[in-house]
Short mmCIF file of C-alpha atoms in Angstrom, two decimals:
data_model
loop_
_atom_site.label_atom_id
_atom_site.label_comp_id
_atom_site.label_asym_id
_atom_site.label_seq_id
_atom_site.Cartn_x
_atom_site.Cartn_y
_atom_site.Cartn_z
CA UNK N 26 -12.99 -23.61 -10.73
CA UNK N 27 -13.03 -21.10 -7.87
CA UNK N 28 -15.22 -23.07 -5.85
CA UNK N 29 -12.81 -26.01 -5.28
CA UNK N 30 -10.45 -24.44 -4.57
CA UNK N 31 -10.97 -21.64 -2.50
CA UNK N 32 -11.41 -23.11 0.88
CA UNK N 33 -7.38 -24.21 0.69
CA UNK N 34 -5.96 -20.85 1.11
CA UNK N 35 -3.48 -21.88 3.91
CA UNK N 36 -2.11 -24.61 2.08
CA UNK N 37 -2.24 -22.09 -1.00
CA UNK N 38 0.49 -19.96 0.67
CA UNK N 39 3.17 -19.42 -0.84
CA UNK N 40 6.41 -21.32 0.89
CA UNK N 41 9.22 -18.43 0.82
CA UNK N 42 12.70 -21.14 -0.21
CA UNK N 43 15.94 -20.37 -3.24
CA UNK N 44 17.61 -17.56 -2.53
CA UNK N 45 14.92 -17.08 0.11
CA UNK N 46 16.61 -20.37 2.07
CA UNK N 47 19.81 -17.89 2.73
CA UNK N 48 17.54 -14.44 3.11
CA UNK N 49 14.39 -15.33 4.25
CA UNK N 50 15.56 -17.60 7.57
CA UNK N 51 16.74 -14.86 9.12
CA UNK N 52 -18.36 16.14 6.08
CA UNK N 53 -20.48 15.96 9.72
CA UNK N 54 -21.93 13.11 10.54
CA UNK N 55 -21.84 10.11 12.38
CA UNK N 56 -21.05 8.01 9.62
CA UNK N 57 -18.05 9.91 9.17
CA UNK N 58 -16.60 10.71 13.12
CA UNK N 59 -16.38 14.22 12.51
CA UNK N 60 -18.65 15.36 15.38
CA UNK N 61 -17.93 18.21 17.61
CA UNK N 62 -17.15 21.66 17.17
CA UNK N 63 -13.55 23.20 15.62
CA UNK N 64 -11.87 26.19 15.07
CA UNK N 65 -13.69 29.08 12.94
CA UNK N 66 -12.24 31.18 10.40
CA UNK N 67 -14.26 33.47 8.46
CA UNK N 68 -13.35 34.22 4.36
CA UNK N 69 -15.13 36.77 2.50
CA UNK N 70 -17.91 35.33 0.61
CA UNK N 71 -19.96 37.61 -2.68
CA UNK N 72 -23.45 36.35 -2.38
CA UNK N 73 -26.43 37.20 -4.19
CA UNK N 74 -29.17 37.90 -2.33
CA UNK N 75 -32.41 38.53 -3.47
CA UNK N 76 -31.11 40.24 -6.61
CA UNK N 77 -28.31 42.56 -5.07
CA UNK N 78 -25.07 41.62 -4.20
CA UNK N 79 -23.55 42.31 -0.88
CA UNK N 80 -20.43 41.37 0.78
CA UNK N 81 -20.86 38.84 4.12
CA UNK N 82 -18.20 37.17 5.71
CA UNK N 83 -19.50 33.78 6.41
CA UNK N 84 -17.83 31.28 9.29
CA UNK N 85 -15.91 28.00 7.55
CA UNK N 86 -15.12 25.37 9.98
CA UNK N 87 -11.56 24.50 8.86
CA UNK N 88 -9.45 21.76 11.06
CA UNK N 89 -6.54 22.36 12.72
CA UNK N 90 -5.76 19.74 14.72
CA UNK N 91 -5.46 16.18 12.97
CA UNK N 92 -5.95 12.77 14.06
CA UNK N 93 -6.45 9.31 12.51
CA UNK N 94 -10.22 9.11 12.07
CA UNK N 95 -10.15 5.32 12.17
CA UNK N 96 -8.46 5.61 15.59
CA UNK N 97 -6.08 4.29 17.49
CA UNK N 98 -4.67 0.36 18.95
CA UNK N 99 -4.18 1.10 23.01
CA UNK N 100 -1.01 0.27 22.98
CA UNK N 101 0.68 1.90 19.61
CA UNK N 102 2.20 5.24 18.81
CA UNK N 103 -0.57 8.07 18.96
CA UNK N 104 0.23 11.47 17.08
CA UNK N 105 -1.61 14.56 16.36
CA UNK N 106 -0.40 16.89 13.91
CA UNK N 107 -1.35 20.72 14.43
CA UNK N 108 -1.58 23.24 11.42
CA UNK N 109 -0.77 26.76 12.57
CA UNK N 110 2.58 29.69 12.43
CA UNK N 111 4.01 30.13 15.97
CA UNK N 112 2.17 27.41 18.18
CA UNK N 113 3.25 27.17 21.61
CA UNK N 114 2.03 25.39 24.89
CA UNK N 115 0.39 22.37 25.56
CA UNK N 116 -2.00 20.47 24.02
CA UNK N 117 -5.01 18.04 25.49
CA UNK N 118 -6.59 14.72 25.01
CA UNK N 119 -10.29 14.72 26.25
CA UNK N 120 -12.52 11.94 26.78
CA UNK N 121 -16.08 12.81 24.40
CA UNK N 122 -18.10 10.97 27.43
CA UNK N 123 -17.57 13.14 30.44
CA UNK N 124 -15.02 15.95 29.09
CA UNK N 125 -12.48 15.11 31.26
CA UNK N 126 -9.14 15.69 30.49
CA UNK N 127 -7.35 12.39 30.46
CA UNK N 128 -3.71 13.83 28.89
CA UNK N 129 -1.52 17.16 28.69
CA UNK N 130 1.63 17.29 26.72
CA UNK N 131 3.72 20.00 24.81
CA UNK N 132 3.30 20.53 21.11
CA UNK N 133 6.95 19.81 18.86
CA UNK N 134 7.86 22.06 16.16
CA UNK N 135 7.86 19.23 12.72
CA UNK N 136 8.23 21.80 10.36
CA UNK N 137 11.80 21.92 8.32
CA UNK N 138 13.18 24.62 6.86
CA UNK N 139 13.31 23.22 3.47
CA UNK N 140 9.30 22.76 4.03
CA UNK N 141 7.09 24.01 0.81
CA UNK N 142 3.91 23.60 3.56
CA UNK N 143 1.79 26.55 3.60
CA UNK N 144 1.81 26.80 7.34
CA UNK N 145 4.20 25.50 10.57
CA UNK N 146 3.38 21.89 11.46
CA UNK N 147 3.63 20.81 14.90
CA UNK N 148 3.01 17.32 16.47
CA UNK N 149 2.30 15.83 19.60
CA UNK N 150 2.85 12.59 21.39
CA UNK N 151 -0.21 10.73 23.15
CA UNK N 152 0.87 7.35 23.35
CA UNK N 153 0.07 7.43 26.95
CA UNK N 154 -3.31 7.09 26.30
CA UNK N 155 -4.18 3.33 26.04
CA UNK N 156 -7.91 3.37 27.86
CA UNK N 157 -10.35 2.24 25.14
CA UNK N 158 -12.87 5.25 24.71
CA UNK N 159 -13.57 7.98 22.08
CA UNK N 160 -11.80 11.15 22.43
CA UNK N 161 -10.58 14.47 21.11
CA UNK N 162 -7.19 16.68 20.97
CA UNK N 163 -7.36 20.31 21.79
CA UNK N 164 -5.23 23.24 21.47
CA UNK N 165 -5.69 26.54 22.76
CA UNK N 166 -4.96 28.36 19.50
CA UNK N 167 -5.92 25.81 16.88
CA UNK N 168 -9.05 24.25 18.52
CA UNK N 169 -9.81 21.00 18.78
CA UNK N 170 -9.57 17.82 16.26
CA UNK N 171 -12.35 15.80 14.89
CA UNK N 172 -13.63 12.87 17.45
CA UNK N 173 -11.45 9.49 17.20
CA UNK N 174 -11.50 5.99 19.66
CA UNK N 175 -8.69 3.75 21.00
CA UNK N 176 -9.77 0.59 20.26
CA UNK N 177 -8.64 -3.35 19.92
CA UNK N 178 -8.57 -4.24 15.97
CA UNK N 179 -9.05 -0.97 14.93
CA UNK N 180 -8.06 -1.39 11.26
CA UNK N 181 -9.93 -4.80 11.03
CA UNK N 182 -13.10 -2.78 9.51
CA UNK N 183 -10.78 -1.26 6.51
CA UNK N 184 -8.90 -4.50 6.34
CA UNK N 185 -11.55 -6.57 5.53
CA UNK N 186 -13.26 -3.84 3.66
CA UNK N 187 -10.44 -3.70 1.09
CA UNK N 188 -10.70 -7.24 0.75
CA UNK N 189 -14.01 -6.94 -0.11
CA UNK N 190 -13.81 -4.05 -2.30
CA UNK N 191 -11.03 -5.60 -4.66
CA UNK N 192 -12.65 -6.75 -8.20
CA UNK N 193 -14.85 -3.73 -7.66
CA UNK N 194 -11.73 -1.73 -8.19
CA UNK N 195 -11.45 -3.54 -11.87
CA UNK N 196 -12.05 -1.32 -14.60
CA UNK N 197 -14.97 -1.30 -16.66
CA UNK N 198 -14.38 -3.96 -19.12
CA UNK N 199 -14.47 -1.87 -22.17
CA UNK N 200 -12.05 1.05 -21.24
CA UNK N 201 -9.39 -1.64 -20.26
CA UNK N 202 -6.28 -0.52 -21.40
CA UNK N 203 -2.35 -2.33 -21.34
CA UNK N 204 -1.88 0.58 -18.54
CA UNK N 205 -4.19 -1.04 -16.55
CA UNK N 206 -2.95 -4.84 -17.40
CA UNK N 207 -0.18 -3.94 -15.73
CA UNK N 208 -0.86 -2.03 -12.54
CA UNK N 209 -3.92 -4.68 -12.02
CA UNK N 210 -1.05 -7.75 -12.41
CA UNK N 211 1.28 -5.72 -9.58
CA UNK N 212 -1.37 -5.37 -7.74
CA UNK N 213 -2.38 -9.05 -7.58
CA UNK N 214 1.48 -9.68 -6.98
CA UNK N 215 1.33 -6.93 -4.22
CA UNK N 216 -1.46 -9.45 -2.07
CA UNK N 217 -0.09 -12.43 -3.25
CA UNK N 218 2.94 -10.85 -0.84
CA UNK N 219 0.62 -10.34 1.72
CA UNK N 220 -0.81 -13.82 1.58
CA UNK N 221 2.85 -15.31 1.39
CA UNK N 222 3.82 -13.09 4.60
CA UNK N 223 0.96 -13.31 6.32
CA UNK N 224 -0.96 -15.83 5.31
CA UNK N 225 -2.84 -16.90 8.90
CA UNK N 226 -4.82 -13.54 8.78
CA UNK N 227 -7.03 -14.49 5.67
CA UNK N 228 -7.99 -18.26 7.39
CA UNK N 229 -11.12 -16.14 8.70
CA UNK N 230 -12.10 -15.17 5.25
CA UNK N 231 -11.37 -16.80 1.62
CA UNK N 232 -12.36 -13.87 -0.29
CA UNK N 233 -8.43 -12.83 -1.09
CA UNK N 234 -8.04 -16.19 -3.10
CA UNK N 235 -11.40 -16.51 -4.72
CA UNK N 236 -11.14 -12.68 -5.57
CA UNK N 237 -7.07 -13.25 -7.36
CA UNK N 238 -8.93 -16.22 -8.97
CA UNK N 239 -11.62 -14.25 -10.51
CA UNK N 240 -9.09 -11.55 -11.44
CA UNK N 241 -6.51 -13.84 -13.60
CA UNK N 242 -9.60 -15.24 -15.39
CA UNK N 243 -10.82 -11.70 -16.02
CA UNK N 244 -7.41 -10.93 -17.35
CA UNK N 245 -7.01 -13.75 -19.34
CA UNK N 246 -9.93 -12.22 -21.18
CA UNK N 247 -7.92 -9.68 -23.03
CA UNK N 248 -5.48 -11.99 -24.66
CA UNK N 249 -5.37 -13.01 -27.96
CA UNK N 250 -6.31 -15.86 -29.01
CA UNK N 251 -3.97 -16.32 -32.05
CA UNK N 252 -0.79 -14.01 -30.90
CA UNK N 253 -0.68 -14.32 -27.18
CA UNK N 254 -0.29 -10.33 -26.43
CA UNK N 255 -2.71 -8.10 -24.92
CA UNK N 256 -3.19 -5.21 -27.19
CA UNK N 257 -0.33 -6.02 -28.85
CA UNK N 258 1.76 -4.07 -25.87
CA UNK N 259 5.05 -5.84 -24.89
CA UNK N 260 5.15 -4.55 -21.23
CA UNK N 261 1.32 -5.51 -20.89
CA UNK N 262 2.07 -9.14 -22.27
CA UNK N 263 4.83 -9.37 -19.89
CA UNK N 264 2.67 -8.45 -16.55
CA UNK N 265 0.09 -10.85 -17.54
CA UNK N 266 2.56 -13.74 -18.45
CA UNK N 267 4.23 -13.27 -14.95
CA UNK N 268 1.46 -13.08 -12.71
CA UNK N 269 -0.64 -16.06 -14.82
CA UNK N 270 2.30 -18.09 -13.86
CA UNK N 271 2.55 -16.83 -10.68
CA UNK N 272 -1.10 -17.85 -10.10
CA UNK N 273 -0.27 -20.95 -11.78
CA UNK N 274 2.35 -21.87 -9.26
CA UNK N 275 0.38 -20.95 -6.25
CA UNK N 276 -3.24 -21.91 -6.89
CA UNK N 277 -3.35 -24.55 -9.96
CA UNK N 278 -1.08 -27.41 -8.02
CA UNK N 279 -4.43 -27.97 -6.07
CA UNK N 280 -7.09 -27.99 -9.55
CA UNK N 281 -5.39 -29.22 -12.62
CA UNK N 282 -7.91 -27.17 -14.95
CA UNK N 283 -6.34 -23.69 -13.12
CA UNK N 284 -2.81 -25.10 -13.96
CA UNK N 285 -3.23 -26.09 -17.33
CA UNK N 286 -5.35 -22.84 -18.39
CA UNK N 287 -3.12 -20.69 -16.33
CA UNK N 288 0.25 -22.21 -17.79
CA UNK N 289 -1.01 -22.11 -21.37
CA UNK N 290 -1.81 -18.16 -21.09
CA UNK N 291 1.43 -17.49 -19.58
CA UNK N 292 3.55 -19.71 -22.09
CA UNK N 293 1.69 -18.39 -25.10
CA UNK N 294 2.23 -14.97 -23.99
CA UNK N 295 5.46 -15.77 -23.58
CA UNK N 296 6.03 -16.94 -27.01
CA UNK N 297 4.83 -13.94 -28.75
CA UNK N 298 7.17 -11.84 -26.60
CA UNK N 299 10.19 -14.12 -27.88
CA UNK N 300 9.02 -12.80 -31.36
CA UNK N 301 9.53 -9.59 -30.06
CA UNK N 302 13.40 -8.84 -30.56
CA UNK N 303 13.51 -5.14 -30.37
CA UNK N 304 10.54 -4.86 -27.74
CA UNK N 305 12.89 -6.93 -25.77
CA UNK N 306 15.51 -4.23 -26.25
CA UNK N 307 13.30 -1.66 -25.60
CA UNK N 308 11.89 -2.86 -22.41
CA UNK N 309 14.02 -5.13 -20.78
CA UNK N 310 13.00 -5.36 -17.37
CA UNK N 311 9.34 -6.57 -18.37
CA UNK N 312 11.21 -9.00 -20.02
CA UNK N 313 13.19 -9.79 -16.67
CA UNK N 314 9.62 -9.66 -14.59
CA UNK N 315 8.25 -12.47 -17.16
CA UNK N 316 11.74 -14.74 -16.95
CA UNK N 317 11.77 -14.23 -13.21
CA UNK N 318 8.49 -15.82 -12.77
CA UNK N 319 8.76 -18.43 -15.09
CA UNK N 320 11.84 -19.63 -13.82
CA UNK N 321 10.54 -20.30 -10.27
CA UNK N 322 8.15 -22.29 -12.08
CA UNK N 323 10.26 -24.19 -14.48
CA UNK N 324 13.80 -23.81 -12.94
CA UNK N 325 14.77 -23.36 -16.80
CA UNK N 326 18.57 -22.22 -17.33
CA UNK N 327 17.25 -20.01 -20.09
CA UNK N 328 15.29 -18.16 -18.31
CA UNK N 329 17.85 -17.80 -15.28
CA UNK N 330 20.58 -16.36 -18.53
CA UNK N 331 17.80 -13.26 -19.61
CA UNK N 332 17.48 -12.53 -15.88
CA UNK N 333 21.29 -12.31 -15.16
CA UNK N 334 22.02 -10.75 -17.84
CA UNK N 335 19.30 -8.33 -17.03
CA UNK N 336 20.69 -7.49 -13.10
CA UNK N 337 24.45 -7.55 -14.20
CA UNK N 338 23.74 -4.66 -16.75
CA UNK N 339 21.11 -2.75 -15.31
CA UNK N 340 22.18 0.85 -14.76
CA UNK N 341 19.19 1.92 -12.17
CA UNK N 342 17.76 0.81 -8.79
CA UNK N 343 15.80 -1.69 -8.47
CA UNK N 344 13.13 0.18 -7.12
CA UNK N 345 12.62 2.72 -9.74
CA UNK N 346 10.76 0.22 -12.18
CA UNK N 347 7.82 -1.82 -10.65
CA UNK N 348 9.22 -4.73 -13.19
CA UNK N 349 12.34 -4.48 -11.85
CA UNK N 350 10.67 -4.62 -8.42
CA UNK N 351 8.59 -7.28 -8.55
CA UNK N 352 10.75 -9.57 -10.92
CA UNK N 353 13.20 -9.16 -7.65
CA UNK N 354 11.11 -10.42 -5.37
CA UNK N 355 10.29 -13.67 -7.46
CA UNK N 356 14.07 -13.90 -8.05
CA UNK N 357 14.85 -14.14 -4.03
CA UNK N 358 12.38 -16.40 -3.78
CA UNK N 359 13.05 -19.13 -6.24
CA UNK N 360 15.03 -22.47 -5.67
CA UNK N 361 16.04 -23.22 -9.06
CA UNK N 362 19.28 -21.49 -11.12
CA UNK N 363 19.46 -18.55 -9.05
CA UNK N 364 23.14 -16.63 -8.15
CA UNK N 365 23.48 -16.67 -4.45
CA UNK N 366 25.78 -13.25 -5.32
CA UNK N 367 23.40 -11.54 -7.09
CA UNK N 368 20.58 -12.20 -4.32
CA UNK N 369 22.56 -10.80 -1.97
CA UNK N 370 23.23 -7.86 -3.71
CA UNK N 371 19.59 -7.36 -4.41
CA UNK N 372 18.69 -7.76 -1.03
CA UNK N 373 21.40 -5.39 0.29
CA UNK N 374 20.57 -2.75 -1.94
CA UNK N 375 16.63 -2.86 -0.93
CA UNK N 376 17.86 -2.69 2.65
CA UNK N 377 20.08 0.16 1.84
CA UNK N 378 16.79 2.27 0.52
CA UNK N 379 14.99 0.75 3.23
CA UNK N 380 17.04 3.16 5.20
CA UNK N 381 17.24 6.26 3.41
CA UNK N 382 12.96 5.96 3.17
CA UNK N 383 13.29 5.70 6.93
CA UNK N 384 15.42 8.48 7.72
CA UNK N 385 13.84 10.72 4.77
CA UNK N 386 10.92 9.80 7.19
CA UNK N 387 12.21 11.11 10.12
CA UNK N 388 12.11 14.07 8.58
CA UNK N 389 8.62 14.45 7.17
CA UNK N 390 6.38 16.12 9.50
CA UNK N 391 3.56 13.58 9.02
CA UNK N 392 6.36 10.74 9.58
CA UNK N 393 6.12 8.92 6.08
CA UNK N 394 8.29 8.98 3.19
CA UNK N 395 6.34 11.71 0.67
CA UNK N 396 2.80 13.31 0.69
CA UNK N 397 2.26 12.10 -2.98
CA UNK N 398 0.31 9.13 -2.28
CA UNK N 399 1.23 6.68 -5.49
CA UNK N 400 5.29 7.74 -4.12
CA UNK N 401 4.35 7.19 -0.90
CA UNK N 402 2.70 3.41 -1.06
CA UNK N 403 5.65 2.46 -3.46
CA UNK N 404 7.80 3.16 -1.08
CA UNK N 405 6.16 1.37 1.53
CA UNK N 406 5.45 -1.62 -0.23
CA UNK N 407 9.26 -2.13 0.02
CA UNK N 408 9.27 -1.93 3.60
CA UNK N 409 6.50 -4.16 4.00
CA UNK N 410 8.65 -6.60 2.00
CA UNK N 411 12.18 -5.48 4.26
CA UNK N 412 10.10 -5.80 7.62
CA UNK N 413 8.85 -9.38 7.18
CA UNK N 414 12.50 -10.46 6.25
CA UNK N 415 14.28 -8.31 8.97
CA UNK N 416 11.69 -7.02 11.52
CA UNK N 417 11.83 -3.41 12.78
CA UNK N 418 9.94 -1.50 15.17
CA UNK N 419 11.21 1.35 12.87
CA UNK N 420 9.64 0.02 10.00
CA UNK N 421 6.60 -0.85 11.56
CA UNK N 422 5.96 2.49 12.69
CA UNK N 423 6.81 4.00 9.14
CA UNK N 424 3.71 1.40 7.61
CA UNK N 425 1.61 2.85 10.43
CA UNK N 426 2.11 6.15 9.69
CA UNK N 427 1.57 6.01 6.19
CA UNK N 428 -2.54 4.59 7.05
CA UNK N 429 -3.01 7.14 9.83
CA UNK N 430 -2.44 9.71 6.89
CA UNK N 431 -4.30 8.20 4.97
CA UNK N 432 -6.90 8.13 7.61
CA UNK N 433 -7.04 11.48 8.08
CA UNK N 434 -3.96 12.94 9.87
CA UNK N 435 -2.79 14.71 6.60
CA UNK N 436 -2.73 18.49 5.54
CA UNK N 437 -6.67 19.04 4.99
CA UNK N 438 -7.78 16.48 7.41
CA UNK N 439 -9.19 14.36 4.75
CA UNK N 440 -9.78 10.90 5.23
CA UNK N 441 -8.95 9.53 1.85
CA UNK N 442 -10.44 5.79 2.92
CA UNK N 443 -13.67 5.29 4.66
CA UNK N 444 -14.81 3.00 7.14
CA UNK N 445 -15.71 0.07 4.35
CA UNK N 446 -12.26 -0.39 2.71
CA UNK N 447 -13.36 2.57 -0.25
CA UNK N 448 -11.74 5.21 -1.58
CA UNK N 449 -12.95 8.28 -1.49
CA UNK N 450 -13.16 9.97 -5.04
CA UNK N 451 -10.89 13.32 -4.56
CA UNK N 452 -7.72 14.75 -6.32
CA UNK N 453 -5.27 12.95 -4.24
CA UNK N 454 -6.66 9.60 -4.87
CA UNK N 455 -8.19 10.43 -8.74
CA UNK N 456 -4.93 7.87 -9.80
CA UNK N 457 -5.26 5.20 -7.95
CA UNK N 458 -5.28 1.81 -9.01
CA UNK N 459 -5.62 -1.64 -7.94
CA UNK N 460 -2.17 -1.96 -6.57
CA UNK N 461 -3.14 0.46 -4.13
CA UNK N 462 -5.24 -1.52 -2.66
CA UNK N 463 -2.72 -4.85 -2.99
CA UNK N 464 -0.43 -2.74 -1.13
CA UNK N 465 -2.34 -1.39 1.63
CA UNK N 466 -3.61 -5.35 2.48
CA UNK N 467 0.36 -5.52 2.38
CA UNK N 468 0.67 -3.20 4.87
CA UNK N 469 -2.24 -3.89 6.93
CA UNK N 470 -1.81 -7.68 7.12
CA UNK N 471 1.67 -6.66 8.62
CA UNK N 472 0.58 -4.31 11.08
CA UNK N 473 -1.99 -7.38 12.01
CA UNK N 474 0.16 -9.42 12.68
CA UNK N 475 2.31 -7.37 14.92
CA UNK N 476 -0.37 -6.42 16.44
CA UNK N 477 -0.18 -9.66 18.79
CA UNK N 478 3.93 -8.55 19.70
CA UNK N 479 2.82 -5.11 21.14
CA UNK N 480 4.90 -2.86 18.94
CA UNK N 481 4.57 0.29 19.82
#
């Protein structure tokens, strides 16, 4: 089934229209980069040795200056952050090749006084710097950063990594849960956004479609074959009826098997949610994520009653429930039924948080929205969505921010995704799911494609 279809992936692109018509128009090593010497410290260490037990206080190399260790595009905004109390003076950009010192500037106090950070964090600005080379940052009394290039299609590597790396993200088949239904079904939902915005950047490489394929068959192994539910769970039968007719819509108009066994799955699902009176009740924006995709599908006046009942009633933003979210989207983007009013109320509220993320920002010394990463990509998922309807050099710079700390200009220095699009297994990212990765292609496909317009 995959096979015929796969190699139509532009005309597989979703066409934004409805509401949309109104909205829309407008560790050392070179595998790693960490070469080159840093600043010492030295902790005392109790160590054995041979028997007895004496005190020695052992060097650690611990980073104090951070940069992205993927690197830098020439011509967009370059920041290192610098961990220490009372920094002052300037700050350098070598070149690794000849040690010449291509850029001085003066270290910014980031920190806030409402900061919980263990020490002061100061930045500094080295967007000057556009020659393509490999380089360092040093400061006098934090040392020097890890080693990082300016380079064309620098996040090419972890783009098409991800892509790459996204059924092996799946969970093991038999620890499957109605947790994971869902966050796997937003995450499809989160690239099938970044194959409706930017849909020219996967003609290189059909591995997005065959791989959202592959992942609505795997899911439609978990439903039952008499009821319609997956385990049973109302939210999790809501997720999967939604994005199977999602799927249905965008892939099965060109193979009539994957619209007939992708409609059936969503109906039936459908069907046992109907059942489901007090579920309903007790969840009602899965039901609103379910009627929101149907009815771009079917244009049925039923559905289009649940889902304004649903936003007319609803007592909390939109973006505090990924149903609620998601279902939104579909809802601006459907032809059929929809209430012009209540788009444009959706769509002025998600511009309205648009703005508080940005200024909230502003104010973060690493320049994103919250060093939790789950908050953090939820967040900018909805500027992804905001900055393809309304670009923004402001936004831009916000989704840019948020993969050069993931990259390594964080707190510890840690780069969190490595050079082939996987995560590497620490605290921070022990939670992760596959929406991550749906919104990071989100993210990168945008900063892709502005690549091209110079933003800077």
């Amino acid at each position: 089934m995959k096979k015929r279809i796969v190699c139509l992936l532009l005309t597989a692109i979703l066409v934004m229209s409805g509401c949309g018509n109104h909205i829309f128009g407008a560790a050392v090593g070179k595998d790693t980069g960490l070469e080159g010497p840093v600043k010492w410290e030295t902790y005392l260490v109790e160590q054995p040795v041979l028997g007895g037990e004496i005190s020695l206080e052992l060097p650690v190399s611990i980073v104090r200056a951070m940069v992205d260790l993927n690197g830098y595009e020439p011509d967009r905004e370059k920041i290192a952050v610098f961990l220490g109390d009372d920094l002052s003076g300037d700050f350098r950009v070598v070149r690794e090749t000849d040690y010449k010192v291509v850029y001085s500037g003066t270290i910014q106090n980031a920190s806030m006084d409402s900061d919980t950070h263990d020490q002061k964090i100061s930045i500094g600005d080295f967007s000057a710097v556009t020659e393509p080379g490999t380089y360092y940052v040093e400061q006098d009394q934090v040392g020097r950063s890890y080693t990082f290039t300016i380079s064309e299609n620098v996040y090419e590597p972890v783009f098409n990594g991800l892509l790459d790396n996204i059924v092996a993200e799946l969970p093991q088949t038999e620890n499957v849960s109605a947790e994971d239904i869902c966050n796997i079904s937003f995450g499809m939902h989160s690239m099938m956004l970044a194959l409706q915005c930017h849909g020219v950047l996967f003609e290189k490489d059909n591995n997005l479609v065959a791989h959202l394929l592959e992942t609505a068959e795997w899911l439609m192994t978990f439903q039952d074959a008499k009821t319609g539910s997956l385990f049973e769970d109302y939210e999790a039968t809501a997720a999967f009826c939604g994005i199977l007719a999602q799927s249905a819509d965008a892939f099965g108009k060109y193979d009539a098997n994957v619209s007939k066994q992708f409609t059936a799955a969503s109906k039936k699902a459908w069907k046992w949610m109907e059942k489901q009176t007090q579920e309903a009740k007790e969840h009602p924006s899965a039901q609103f994520y379910a009627a929101a995709q149907l009815l771009k599908v079917e244009g049925t006046r039923s559905y289009a009653l649940l889902i304004e009942k649903y936003l007319e009633s609803r007592t909390t933003r939109i973006t505090e429930d990924k149903f609620a979210f998601y279902g939104s989207v579909i809802y601006l983007n459907t032809v059929k039924n929809t209430d012009r009013d209540l788009c444009t109320q959706i769509m002025q509220e998600l511009v309205n948080e648009t703005e508080e993320i940005s200024r909230k920002a502003k104010d973060n010394p690493y320049l994103i929205y919250s060093e939790d990463i789950t908050q953090n990509l939820q967040k900018v998922l909805l500027i992804c969505f905001v900055d393809y309807i309304t670009p923004s050099n402001e936004y831009a710079v916000i989704i840019e921010n948020t993969l050069h700390y993931l990259l390594g200009r964080n707190g510890t220095g840690t780069r969190y995704l490595d050079k082939t699009g996987s995560w590497i297994s620490v605290d921070a990212t022990a939670g992760r799911t596959m929406e991550w990765n749906g919104i990071l292609l989100f993210c990168l496909s945008d900063l892709l494609n502005d690549a091209a317009d110079d933003i800077k």
